[in-house]
Coordinates of C-alpha atoms in Angstrom, one line a residue:
A154 CA -13.2 31.4 -17.9
D155 CA -12.2 29.8 -21.2
L156 CA -15.6 30.4 -22.8
G157 CA -16.1 33.9 -21.3
A158 CA -19.4 32.6 -19.9
D159 CA -21.4 34.7 -17.4
F160 CA -22.2 32.0 -14.9
G161 CA -21.3 28.4 -14.0
V162 CA -23.0 25.8 -11.8
M163 CA -21.4 22.6 -10.5
V164 CA -23.1 19.7 -8.7
S165 CA -20.7 18.7 -5.9
A166 CA -20.5 17.2 -2.4
S167 CA -16.7 17.9 -2.5
H168 CA -15.0 15.1 -0.4
N169 CA -18.4 13.9 1.0
P170 CA -20.7 11.1 -0.2
A171 CA -23.3 11.6 -3.0
P172 CA -26.3 12.2 -0.7
D173 CA -24.6 15.4 0.5
N174 CA -24.6 16.9 -3.1
G175 CA -25.3 20.6 -3.4
I176 CA -24.4 23.2 -6.0
K177 CA -21.4 25.5 -6.4
F178 CA -21.7 28.7 -8.4
F179 CA -19.0 30.4 -10.4
A180 CA -19.1 33.9 -11.8
R181 CA -17.6 35.3 -15.0
G182 CA -13.9 34.5 -15.0
G183 CA -14.4 31.2 -13.2
V184 CA -14.3 32.6 -9.7
K185 CA -16.5 31.7 -6.7
L186 CA -19.2 34.1 -5.7
A187 CA -18.9 36.4 -2.7
D188 CA -20.6 35.3 0.5
E189 CA -23.2 38.0 0.4
I190 CA -24.2 37.0 -3.2
E191 CA -24.5 33.3 -2.3
N192 CA -26.7 34.3 0.7
E193 CA -29.0 36.3 -1.6
I194 CA -29.3 33.3 -4.0
E195 CA -30.1 31.0 -1.0
Q196 CA -32.8 33.4 0.2
A197 CA -34.3 33.7 -3.3
M198 CA -34.6 29.9 -3.5
G199 CA -37.2 30.1 -0.7
G200 CA -39.3 32.7 -2.6
K201 CA -41.8 32.4 -5.4
P202 CA -40.5 30.4 -8.3
I203 CA -39.8 32.1 -11.6
R204 CA -41.4 30.2 -14.4
A205 CA -40.2 30.8 -18.0
V206 CA -42.9 30.6 -20.7
A207 CA -42.9 30.1 -24.4
G208 CA -39.8 31.6 -26.1
D209 CA -38.2 32.5 -22.8
V210 CA -37.3 28.9 -22.0
G211 CA -33.5 28.4 -22.3
R212 CA -31.7 26.1 -24.6
I213 CA -29.0 23.5 -23.8
R214 CA -25.9 23.3 -25.9
R215 CA -23.2 20.7 -25.1
F216 CA -19.7 22.0 -24.8
S217 CA -18.2 19.0 -26.6
D218 CA -14.5 19.7 -26.4
A219 CA -14.4 20.9 -22.8
E220 CA -12.2 18.0 -21.6
D221 CA -9.8 18.4 -24.5
R222 CA -9.3 22.1 -23.8
Y223 CA -8.8 21.4 -20.1
V224 CA -6.2 18.7 -20.8
V225 CA -4.3 21.0 -23.1
H226 CA -4.4 23.8 -20.5
L227 CA -3.0 21.4 -17.8
L228 CA -0.2 20.2 -20.0
S229 CA 0.8 23.7 -20.8
T230 CA 1.7 24.3 -17.2
L231 CA 4.5 21.8 -17.3
D232 CA 8.1 22.6 -18.3
V233 CA 9.4 19.0 -17.9
T234 CA 8.2 15.6 -19.0
L235 CA 7.1 13.0 -16.4
G236 CA 8.9 10.2 -18.2
G237 CA 10.4 7.7 -15.8
L238 CA 7.8 8.3 -13.0
H239 CA 5.3 5.7 -12.0
V240 CA 2.2 7.3 -10.6
V241 CA -0.8 5.8 -8.9
L242 CA -3.9 8.0 -9.3
D243 CA -6.9 7.7 -7.0
C244 CA -9.8 9.5 -8.7
A245 CA -12.3 9.1 -5.9
H246 CA -14.9 7.7 -8.4
G247 CA -15.4 11.4 -9.2
A248 CA -14.7 14.3 -11.5
A249 CA -11.0 13.4 -12.0
S250 CA -11.9 9.9 -13.4
G251 CA -12.1 11.0 -17.0
I252 CA -9.2 13.5 -16.9
S253 CA -6.4 12.8 -14.5
P254 CA -5.2 9.4 -16.0
D255 CA -5.1 10.9 -19.5
V256 CA -3.2 14.0 -18.4
F257 CA -0.5 12.1 -16.5
A258 CA -0.1 9.6 -19.3
D259 CA 0.1 12.4 -21.9
A260 CA 2.8 14.1 -19.7
G261 CA 4.9 10.9 -20.0
A262 CA 4.2 9.1 -16.7
R263 CA 3.5 5.5 -16.3
V264 CA 0.0 5.4 -14.7
T265 CA -1.8 3.0 -12.4
V266 CA -5.4 4.0 -11.7
I267 CA -7.8 3.2 -8.8
G268 CA -11.1 4.8 -7.9
N269 CA -12.1 5.6 -11.5
D270 CA -15.3 3.7 -11.9
P271 CA -18.0 6.2 -11.0
D272 CA -21.6 4.9 -10.9
G273 CA -23.3 8.1 -9.6
V274 CA -23.4 7.0 -6.0
N275 CA -20.0 5.6 -5.1
I276 CA -18.1 8.9 -5.2
N277 CA -15.6 9.3 -2.3
R278 CA -16.7 5.9 -1.0
D279 CA -13.6 4.4 0.7
V280 CA -11.3 6.1 -1.8
G281 CA -10.0 9.6 -2.5
S282 CA -8.2 12.2 -0.4
T283 CA -10.2 11.4 2.8
H284 CA -9.6 7.6 2.5
L285 CA -6.0 7.0 1.6
Q286 CA -5.5 3.5 2.8
L287 CA -6.1 1.8 -0.6
L288 CA -3.8 4.3 -2.3
Q289 CA -1.1 3.8 0.2
Q290 CA -1.3 0.0 -0.2
T291 CA -1.4 0.2 -4.0
V292 CA 1.7 2.4 -4.2
K293 CA 3.6 -0.1 -2.3
D294 CA 2.2 -3.1 -4.1
V295 CA 3.1 -1.9 -7.6
G296 CA 6.3 -0.2 -6.6
A297 CA 5.2 3.3 -7.7
D298 CA 7.2 6.4 -7.2
L299 CA 4.2 8.3 -5.8
G300 CA 0.5 8.3 -5.3
I301 CA -1.9 11.2 -6.0
A302 CA -5.4 11.3 -4.3
H303 CA -8.1 13.6 -5.6
D304 CA -11.4 14.2 -3.9
G305 CA -14.8 13.8 -5.6
D306 CA -14.9 17.2 -7.3
A307 CA -11.1 17.1 -7.9
D308 CA -10.2 20.4 -6.3
R309 CA -8.0 18.8 -3.7
C310 CA -4.9 16.7 -3.9
L311 CA -3.0 14.7 -1.3
A312 CA 0.0 12.6 -2.0
V313 CA 1.7 9.4 -0.9
D314 CA 5.4 8.7 -1.2
A315 CA 7.0 5.4 -2.4
D316 CA 6.9 4.0 1.1
G317 CA 3.2 4.7 1.6
N318 CA 3.6 7.8 3.8
I319 CA 1.1 10.6 3.5
V320 CA 2.2 14.0 2.2
D321 CA -0.5 16.5 3.2
G322 CA -1.4 19.9 1.9
D323 CA 1.0 21.7 4.1
Q324 CA 4.0 19.6 2.9
I325 CA 2.8 20.0 -0.7
M326 CA 2.7 23.8 -0.2
A327 CA 6.2 23.7 1.3
I328 CA 7.6 21.7 -1.7
L329 CA 5.9 24.0 -4.3
A330 CA 6.7 27.3 -2.5
V331 CA 10.4 26.4 -2.4
S332 CA 10.4 25.2 -6.0
S333 CA 8.6 28.3 -7.2
K334 CA 11.0 30.6 -5.3
R335 CA 14.0 28.8 -6.8
R336 CA 12.6 29.2 -10.3
G337 CA 11.7 32.9 -9.7
L338 CA 7.9 32.2 -9.9
L339 CA 6.8 32.9 -6.4
K340 CA 5.3 36.4 -6.5
D341 CA 6.4 38.7 -3.7
N342 CA 8.2 35.7 -2.2
T343 CA 5.0 34.9 -0.3
L344 CA 2.8 31.9 0.4
V345 CA -0.8 32.1 1.7
A346 CA -2.1 29.5 4.1
T347 CA -4.8 29.3 6.8
V348 CA -4.5 29.4 10.5
M349 CA -4.9 25.6 10.6
S350 CA -1.7 25.0 8.7
N351 CA 1.0 23.2 10.7
L352 CA 3.6 25.2 12.6
G353 CA 6.2 23.3 10.7
L354 CA 5.1 25.0 7.5
R355 CA 5.8 28.4 9.0
V356 CA 9.2 27.3 10.3
A357 CA 10.1 25.9 6.9
M358 CA 9.1 29.1 5.1
E359 CA 11.2 31.1 7.6
E360 CA 14.2 28.9 6.9
H361 CA 13.8 29.5 3.1
D362 CA 13.2 33.3 3.5
I363 CA 9.6 33.0 2.3
E364 CA 7.0 35.2 3.8
M365 CA 3.8 33.6 4.9
V366 CA 0.3 35.2 5.1
Q367 CA -2.3 33.5 7.2
T368 CA -6.1 33.6 6.6
K369 CA -9.2 32.2 8.2
V370 CA -10.0 28.6 7.4
G371 CA -11.6 28.2 3.9
D372 CA -10.3 28.2 0.4
R373 CA -12.3 31.3 -0.4
Y374 CA -10.3 33.3 2.1
V375 CA -7.0 32.0 0.7
L376 CA -8.1 33.1 -2.7
Q377 CA -9.2 36.5 -1.5
A378 CA -5.8 37.1 0.1
L379 CA -4.0 35.9 -3.1
N380 CA -6.1 38.2 -5.3
A381 CA -5.9 41.2 -3.0
S382 CA -2.1 41.2 -3.1
G383 CA -1.5 39.7 -6.5
L384 CA 0.2 36.6 -5.1
S385 CA 0.7 33.3 -6.9
L386 CA 0.5 30.4 -4.4
G387 CA -1.7 29.4 -1.5
G388 CA -3.7 26.6 0.0
E389 CA -4.9 24.5 2.9
Q390 CA -3.7 21.5 4.8
S391 CA -6.5 19.5 3.2
G392 CA -4.7 19.7 -0.2
H393 CA -6.8 22.5 -1.7
I394 CA -3.9 24.3 -3.4
I395 CA -4.4 27.4 -5.6
F396 CA -2.0 28.5 -8.4
T397 CA -3.3 31.9 -9.6
D398 CA -1.1 31.9 -12.7
A399 CA -2.9 28.8 -14.0
A400 CA -6.3 28.5 -12.2
T401 CA -9.0 30.6 -10.5
T402 CA -9.6 28.1 -7.7
G403 CA -8.2 24.8 -6.3
D404 CA -7.3 22.2 -8.9
G405 CA -6.2 18.8 -7.7
V406 CA -5.1 17.5 -11.1
L407 CA -2.9 20.6 -11.6
T408 CA -1.5 20.2 -8.1
G409 CA -0.7 16.6 -8.7
L410 CA 1.1 17.4 -11.9
Q411 CA 3.2 20.1 -10.2
I412 CA 4.3 17.7 -7.5
A413 CA 5.3 15.1 -10.1
A414 CA 7.0 17.8 -12.2
E415 CA 9.2 18.8 -9.2
M416 CA 10.2 15.2 -8.7
A417 CA 11.2 15.0 -12.4
R418 CA 12.9 18.4 -12.3
T419 CA 15.1 17.6 -9.3
G420 CA 15.5 13.8 -9.6
K421 CA 14.4 13.6 -5.9
S422 CA 11.9 11.2 -4.4
L423 CA 8.7 12.6 -2.9
A424 CA 10.0 11.7 0.6
E425 CA 13.2 13.8 0.0
L426 CA 11.1 16.7 -1.2
A427 CA 8.7 16.5 1.7
S428 CA 11.6 16.6 4.2
V429 CA 11.9 20.3 3.5
M430 CA 9.3 20.6 6.3
T431 CA 9.1 19.0 9.7
V432 CA 5.5 18.2 10.7
Y433 CA 4.8 19.1 14.3
P434 CA 2.3 16.9 16.2
Q435 CA -1.1 18.6 15.9
V436 CA -3.9 17.6 18.2
L437 CA -7.5 18.8 17.4
V438 CA -10.3 18.4 20.0
N439 CA -13.9 19.3 19.1
V440 CA -15.8 20.6 22.2
T441 CA -19.5 20.0 21.8
G442 CA -22.5 21.2 23.7
V443 CA -21.1 24.7 24.4
D444 CA -21.9 28.3 23.6
R445 CA -19.5 28.8 20.7
L446 CA -20.3 32.6 20.6
G447 CA -19.2 32.8 24.3
L448 CA -15.6 32.1 23.4
A449 CA -15.1 35.7 22.2
G450 CA -14.2 37.8 25.2
D451 CA -13.9 35.1 27.8
T452 CA -10.7 36.4 29.5
E453 CA -10.1 33.3 31.6
I454 CA -10.0 31.0 28.6
D455 CA -7.8 33.5 26.7
R456 CA -5.5 33.8 29.6
H457 CA -5.1 30.0 30.1
A458 CA -4.5 29.5 26.3
A459 CA -1.9 32.3 26.4
T460 CA -0.1 30.7 29.3
I461 CA 0.1 27.3 27.6
E462 CA 1.3 28.9 24.4
A463 CA 4.0 30.7 26.3
E464 CA 5.1 27.5 27.9
L465 CA 5.3 25.8 24.5
G466 CA 7.5 28.7 23.1
D467 CA 8.6 28.6 19.5
T468 CA 7.9 24.9 19.2
G469 CA 4.2 25.1 19.9
R470 CA 0.9 26.9 19.2
V471 CA -2.6 27.1 20.5
L472 CA -5.7 27.9 18.3
L473 CA -9.3 28.2 19.6
R474 CA -11.9 28.5 16.9
P475 CA -15.7 28.4 17.1
S476 CA -17.4 26.4 14.3
G477 CA -19.3 28.5 11.8
T478 CA -22.3 26.1 11.6
E479 CA -22.7 24.3 14.9
N480 CA -22.2 24.8 18.7
V481 CA -18.7 23.4 18.6
I482 CA -15.4 25.0 19.6
R483 CA -12.3 23.5 18.0
V484 CA -9.2 23.4 20.2
M485 CA -6.0 22.9 18.3
V486 CA -2.6 22.5 20.0
E487 CA 0.7 21.9 18.3
A488 CA 3.9 21.0 20.1
A489 CA 7.2 19.2 19.5
D490 CA 5.9 16.4 21.7
E491 CA 2.5 14.8 20.9
L492 CA 1.8 13.9 24.5
R493 CA 2.3 17.5 25.6
A494 CA 0.0 18.7 22.8
R495 CA -2.7 16.2 23.8
A496 CA -2.5 17.1 27.4
A497 CA -2.7 20.8 26.6
A498 CA -5.7 20.3 24.2
D499 CA -7.6 18.2 26.8
E500 CA -6.9 20.8 29.5
L501 CA -8.3 23.6 27.4
A502 CA -11.3 21.5 26.3
E503 CA -12.2 20.9 29.9
L504 CA -11.9 24.5 30.8
I505 CA -14.2 25.5 27.8
K506 CA -16.8 22.9 28.9
V507 CA -16.8 24.4 32.4
R508 CA -16.9 28.0 31.2
L509 CA -19.2 27.7 28.2
G510 CA -21.2 24.5 28.7
E511 CA -24.9 24.7 27.9

């Protein structure tokens, strides 16, 4: 977006190991391509190769000050200094390694860094937002105020409080939505989240008179909803948070800065800020070996799920969702009591196996 380029390509396995690397495309303005365009590109890859000849061959020009421009942009989003905060950064041996430590230090924080020694194959290996144990231990060992975990391509951010407790994407959204509303920055007083976000997030938003729009699972659907209504904040439980005023997609470094800034702004610990939301026990069961397409229109499964949800009342929720890529149906149950949630999820999983087993 900064260069006004027509097209961008990123090599990424997201939060997965290096052998899973693929490519992400970005259109003019730094936005992800629509599904139908990505499908056309994928189909074209299987066709006859286009070979450039002679003067048609492209040229490579290095964008030498890209990192500096990015750092300046990130720092421009802050209205407070992070002086006095001790932050542990887990860079997942990935894209954040060369940026996140410098940004937090420039913002005034004291920084301890782990997971910042990429060698091309160790990305996300036992570090980052999907492996938080080392970050949790390091935060406690060095007496830091918080820990920030990125994933390999640095579009996600999860956090750890001073006692080593995980603060997930839902809690981060709750913190930032309440903060944005207080400062008059939450457009239309609305937060966008997916159907997988914890029931506690919806309850917290109701308590703070913030509207909540829910989308299908996937950051692209969150972004579509944000753009369609001109909203400013949305995200996923995984820590993929989107600030449309400052970015065109998820940015884990930006998210981490905003969490730390709210701590500096309020003088509260991360645990105090996270207490704005009560996390309801959430049980997820993946039912394999079933006809995922058969879920739609199965009245017996629908009826049983509705009965369980009615029994749970305002303190529970049931979500049945077929996988988009494999014959798996995901059963998610939330309840005030974890044992009740587990029992309900197992009960629905067994019914799905009986009804839709292949």
